[in-house]
Each structure stands twice: as structure tokens, then as C-alpha cells.
JSON list of C-alpha atoms in Angstrom, two decimals:
[
{"chain": "A", "resi": 468, "resn": "UNK", "atom": "CA", "xyz": [8.02, 43.58, -44.07]},
{"chain": "A", "resi": 469, "resn": "UNK", "atom": "CA", "xyz": [10.91, 42.22, -46.09]},
{"chain": "A", "resi": 470, "resn": "UNK", "atom": "CA", "xyz": [10.91, 39.37, -48.56]},
{"chain": "A", "resi": 471, "resn": "UNK", "atom": "CA", "xyz": [13.15, 36.34, -49.01]},
{"chain": "A", "resi": 472, "resn": "UNK", "atom": "CA", "xyz": [13.79, 34.29, -52.08]},
{"chain": "A", "resi": 473, "resn": "UNK", "atom": "CA", "xyz": [13.64, 30.53, -51.57]},
{"chain": "A", "resi": 474, "resn": "UNK", "atom": "CA", "xyz": [14.15, 27.58, -53.87]},
{"chain": "A", "resi": 475, "resn": "UNK", "atom": "CA", "xyz": [11.73, 24.66, -53.97]},
{"chain": "A", "resi": 476, "resn": "UNK", "atom": "CA", "xyz": [11.96, 21.36, -55.76]},
{"chain": "A", "resi": 477, "resn": "UNK", "atom": "CA", "xyz": [9.36, 21.09, -58.51]},
{"chain": "A", "resi": 478, "resn": "UNK", "atom": "CA", "xyz": [7.28, 18.56, -56.56]},
{"chain": "A", "resi": 479, "resn": "UNK", "atom": "CA", "xyz": [7.29, 20.77, -53.44]},
{"chain": "A", "resi": 480, "resn": "UNK", "atom": "CA", "xyz": [6.23, 23.77, -55.53]},
{"chain": "A", "resi": 481, "resn": "UNK", "atom": "CA", "xyz": [3.36, 21.78, -57.07]},
{"chain": "A", "resi": 482, "resn": "UNK", "atom": "CA", "xyz": [2.18, 20.66, -53.62]},
{"chain": "A", "resi": 483, "resn": "UNK", "atom": "CA", "xyz": [2.27, 24.23, -52.32]},
{"chain": "A", "resi": 484, "resn": "UNK", "atom": "CA", "xyz": [0.52, 25.50, -55.44]},
{"chain": "A", "resi": 485, "resn": "UNK", "atom": "CA", "xyz": [-2.22, 22.86, -54.99]},
{"chain": "A", "resi": 486, "resn": "UNK", "atom": "CA", "xyz": [-3.00, 24.36, -51.57]},
{"chain": "A", "resi": 487, "resn": "UNK", "atom": "CA", "xyz": [-3.16, 27.91, -52.90]},
{"chain": "A", "resi": 488, "resn": "UNK", "atom": "CA", "xyz": [-6.64, 29.43, -52.78]},
{"chain": "A", "resi": 489, "resn": "UNK", "atom": "CA", "xyz": [-7.96, 32.11, -55.08]},
{"chain": "A", "resi": 490, "resn": "UNK", "atom": "CA", "xyz": [-6.56, 35.49, -54.08]},
{"chain": "A", "resi": 491, "resn": "UNK", "atom": "CA", "xyz": [-3.87, 34.02, -51.82]},
{"chain": "A", "resi": 492, "resn": "UNK", "atom": "CA", "xyz": [-0.21, 34.70, -52.21]},
{"chain": "A", "resi": 493, "resn": "UNK", "atom": "CA", "xyz": [2.28, 31.91, -51.61]},
{"chain": "A", "resi": 494, "resn": "UNK", "atom": "CA", "xyz": [3.19, 33.70, -48.36]},
{"chain": "A", "resi": 495, "resn": "UNK", "atom": "CA", "xyz": [-0.47, 33.48, -47.34]},
{"chain": "A", "resi": 496, "resn": "UNK", "atom": "CA", "xyz": [-0.49, 29.75, -48.12]},
{"chain": "A", "resi": 497, "resn": "UNK", "atom": "CA", "xyz": [2.64, 29.13, -46.03]},
{"chain": "A", "resi": 498, "resn": "UNK", "atom": "CA", "xyz": [1.20, 31.13, -43.12]},
{"chain": "A", "resi": 499, "resn": "UNK", "atom": "CA", "xyz": [-2.11, 29.25, -43.30]},
{"chain": "A", "resi": 500, "resn": "UNK", "atom": "CA", "xyz": [-0.50, 25.82, -43.56]},
{"chain": "A", "resi": 501, "resn": "UNK", "atom": "CA", "xyz": [1.99, 26.44, -40.77]},
{"chain": "A", "resi": 502, "resn": "UNK", "atom": "CA", "xyz": [-0.26, 28.40, -38.43]},
{"chain": "A", "resi": 503, "resn": "UNK", "atom": "CA", "xyz": [-1.88, 25.45, -36.71]},
{"chain": "A", "resi": 504, "resn": "UNK", "atom": "CA", "xyz": [-5.44, 24.24, -36.78]},
{"chain": "A", "resi": 505, "resn": "UNK", "atom": "CA", "xyz": [-8.48, 26.05, -35.46]},
{"chain": "A", "resi": 506, "resn": "UNK", "atom": "CA", "xyz": [-11.72, 24.32, -34.54]},
{"chain": "A", "resi": 507, "resn": "UNK", "atom": "CA", "xyz": [-13.57, 26.67, -36.86]},
{"chain": "A", "resi": 508, "resn": "UNK", "atom": "CA", "xyz": [-11.88, 24.96, -39.82]},
{"chain": "A", "resi": 509, "resn": "UNK", "atom": "CA", "xyz": [-13.74, 21.76, -38.92]},
{"chain": "A", "resi": 510, "resn": "UNK", "atom": "CA", "xyz": [-17.19, 23.31, -38.48]},
{"chain": "A", "resi": 511, "resn": "UNK", "atom": "CA", "xyz": [-19.66, 21.29, -40.53]},
{"chain": "A", "resi": 512, "resn": "UNK", "atom": "CA", "xyz": [-17.19, 18.46, -41.19]},
{"chain": "A", "resi": 513, "resn": "UNK", "atom": "CA", "xyz": [-19.62, 15.87, -39.81]},
{"chain": "A", "resi": 514, "resn": "UNK", "atom": "CA", "xyz": [-23.38, 15.61, -39.74]},
{"chain": "A", "resi": 515, "resn": "UNK", "atom": "CA", "xyz": [-25.11, 17.16, -36.72]},
{"chain": "A", "resi": 516, "resn": "UNK", "atom": "CA", "xyz": [-26.63, 13.80, -35.75]},
{"chain": "A", "resi": 517, "resn": "UNK", "atom": "CA", "xyz": [-23.19, 12.18, -35.73]},
{"chain": "A", "resi": 518, "resn": "UNK", "atom": "CA", "xyz": [-21.79, 15.08, -33.69]},
{"chain": "A", "resi": 519, "resn": "UNK", "atom": "CA", "xyz": [-24.61, 14.64, -31.17]},
{"chain": "A", "resi": 520, "resn": "UNK", "atom": "CA", "xyz": [-23.89, 10.90, -30.92]},
{"chain": "A", "resi": 521, "resn": "UNK", "atom": "CA", "xyz": [-20.19, 11.59, -30.38]},
{"chain": "A", "resi": 522, "resn": "UNK", "atom": "CA", "xyz": [-20.97, 14.18, -27.72]},
{"chain": "A", "resi": 523, "resn": "UNK", "atom": "CA", "xyz": [-23.19, 11.67, -25.91]},
{"chain": "A", "resi": 524, "resn": "UNK", "atom": "CA", "xyz": [-20.44, 9.04, -26.00]},
{"chain": "A", "resi": 525, "resn": "UNK", "atom": "CA", "xyz": [-17.83, 11.53, -24.75]},
{"chain": "A", "resi": 526, "resn": "UNK", "atom": "CA", "xyz": [-20.12, 12.65, -21.91]},
{"chain": "A", "resi": 527, "resn": "UNK", "atom": "CA", "xyz": [-20.79, 9.04, -20.91]},
{"chain": "A", "resi": 528, "resn": "UNK", "atom": "CA", "xyz": [-17.09, 8.15, -20.95]},
{"chain": "A", "resi": 529, "resn": "UNK", "atom": "CA", "xyz": [-16.24, 11.22, -18.87]},
{"chain": "A", "resi": 530, "resn": "UNK", "atom": "CA", "xyz": [-18.85, 10.25, -16.30]},
{"chain": "A", "resi": 531, "resn": "UNK", "atom": "CA", "xyz": [-17.52, 6.67, -16.24]},
{"chain": "A", "resi": 532, "resn": "UNK", "atom": "CA", "xyz": [-14.00, 7.97, -15.64]},
{"chain": "A", "resi": 533, "resn": "UNK", "atom": "CA", "xyz": [-15.26, 10.29, -12.91]},
{"chain": "A", "resi": 534, "resn": "UNK", "atom": "CA", "xyz": [-17.08, 7.37, -11.25]},
{"chain": "A", "resi": 535, "resn": "UNK", "atom": "CA", "xyz": [-13.95, 5.22, -11.45]},
{"chain": "A", "resi": 536, "resn": "UNK", "atom": "CA", "xyz": [-11.88, 8.06, -9.99]},
{"chain": "A", "resi": 537, "resn": "UNK", "atom": "CA", "xyz": [-14.33, 8.52, -7.11]},
{"chain": "A", "resi": 538, "resn": "UNK", "atom": "CA", "xyz": [-14.24, 4.76, -6.41]},
{"chain": "A", "resi": 539, "resn": "UNK", "atom": "CA", "xyz": [-10.43, 4.73, -6.36]},
{"chain": "A", "resi": 540, "resn": "UNK", "atom": "CA", "xyz": [-10.27, 7.74, -4.06]},
{"chain": "A", "resi": 541, "resn": "UNK", "atom": "CA", "xyz": [-12.81, 6.12, -1.74]},
{"chain": "A", "resi": 542, "resn": "UNK", "atom": "CA", "xyz": [-10.85, 2.82, -1.70]},
{"chain": "A", "resi": 543, "resn": "UNK", "atom": "CA", "xyz": [-7.63, 4.69, -1.01]},
{"chain": "A", "resi": 544, "resn": "UNK", "atom": "CA", "xyz": [-9.27, 6.65, 1.81]},
{"chain": "A", "resi": 545, "resn": "UNK", "atom": "CA", "xyz": [-10.62, 3.40, 3.30]},
{"chain": "A", "resi": 546, "resn": "UNK", "atom": "CA", "xyz": [-7.13, 1.87, 3.20]},
{"chain": "A", "resi": 547, "resn": "UNK", "atom": "CA", "xyz": [-5.69, 4.90, 4.97]},
{"chain": "A", "resi": 548, "resn": "UNK", "atom": "CA", "xyz": [-8.34, 4.60, 7.68]},
{"chain": "A", "resi": 549, "resn": "UNK", "atom": "CA", "xyz": [-7.35, 0.97, 8.43]}
]
């Protein structure tokens, strides 16, 4: 794998350096910061109780949307039958 030399403004270098973890090269930092986000990075970010509450809310909202969808489909079917 080849290498490239790049120039960074001092403020950009300081920001990149601030993200550098122990044992990481600057190439590693750039790869990590530009590689996208994985769910594993957020594991433990909120309390389990809060996560459970959010899951309950999401499940309820999904069911509400499904009910609304079923109602709309039924209304549409009724209109087609008329």
C-alpha cells in the first residue's frame, strides 16, 4: 500500500489529532472517521431502562401505523366495491 503526503491547516490537524486514539496512526483515524457508523459504536450509550421505554414506544407506533394502513386499505377496497 502506497502513501500520500497531504497538507492540513493547523486547525484541521488539531481536530484530527484530537480524534486520534492511543496506538492509532493518522491513517487509522481517517479510516475510522470516514468509514460510517456501526450500531456497535452506540452500545451502552443509553440506560437499559430508557432503551426499553424507547423500544416500547417504537413498537406501539409501528402497530398504530399498521392499524392505520389496514384501515386505509379496507376503506379503499370498500370504495372499489361500490
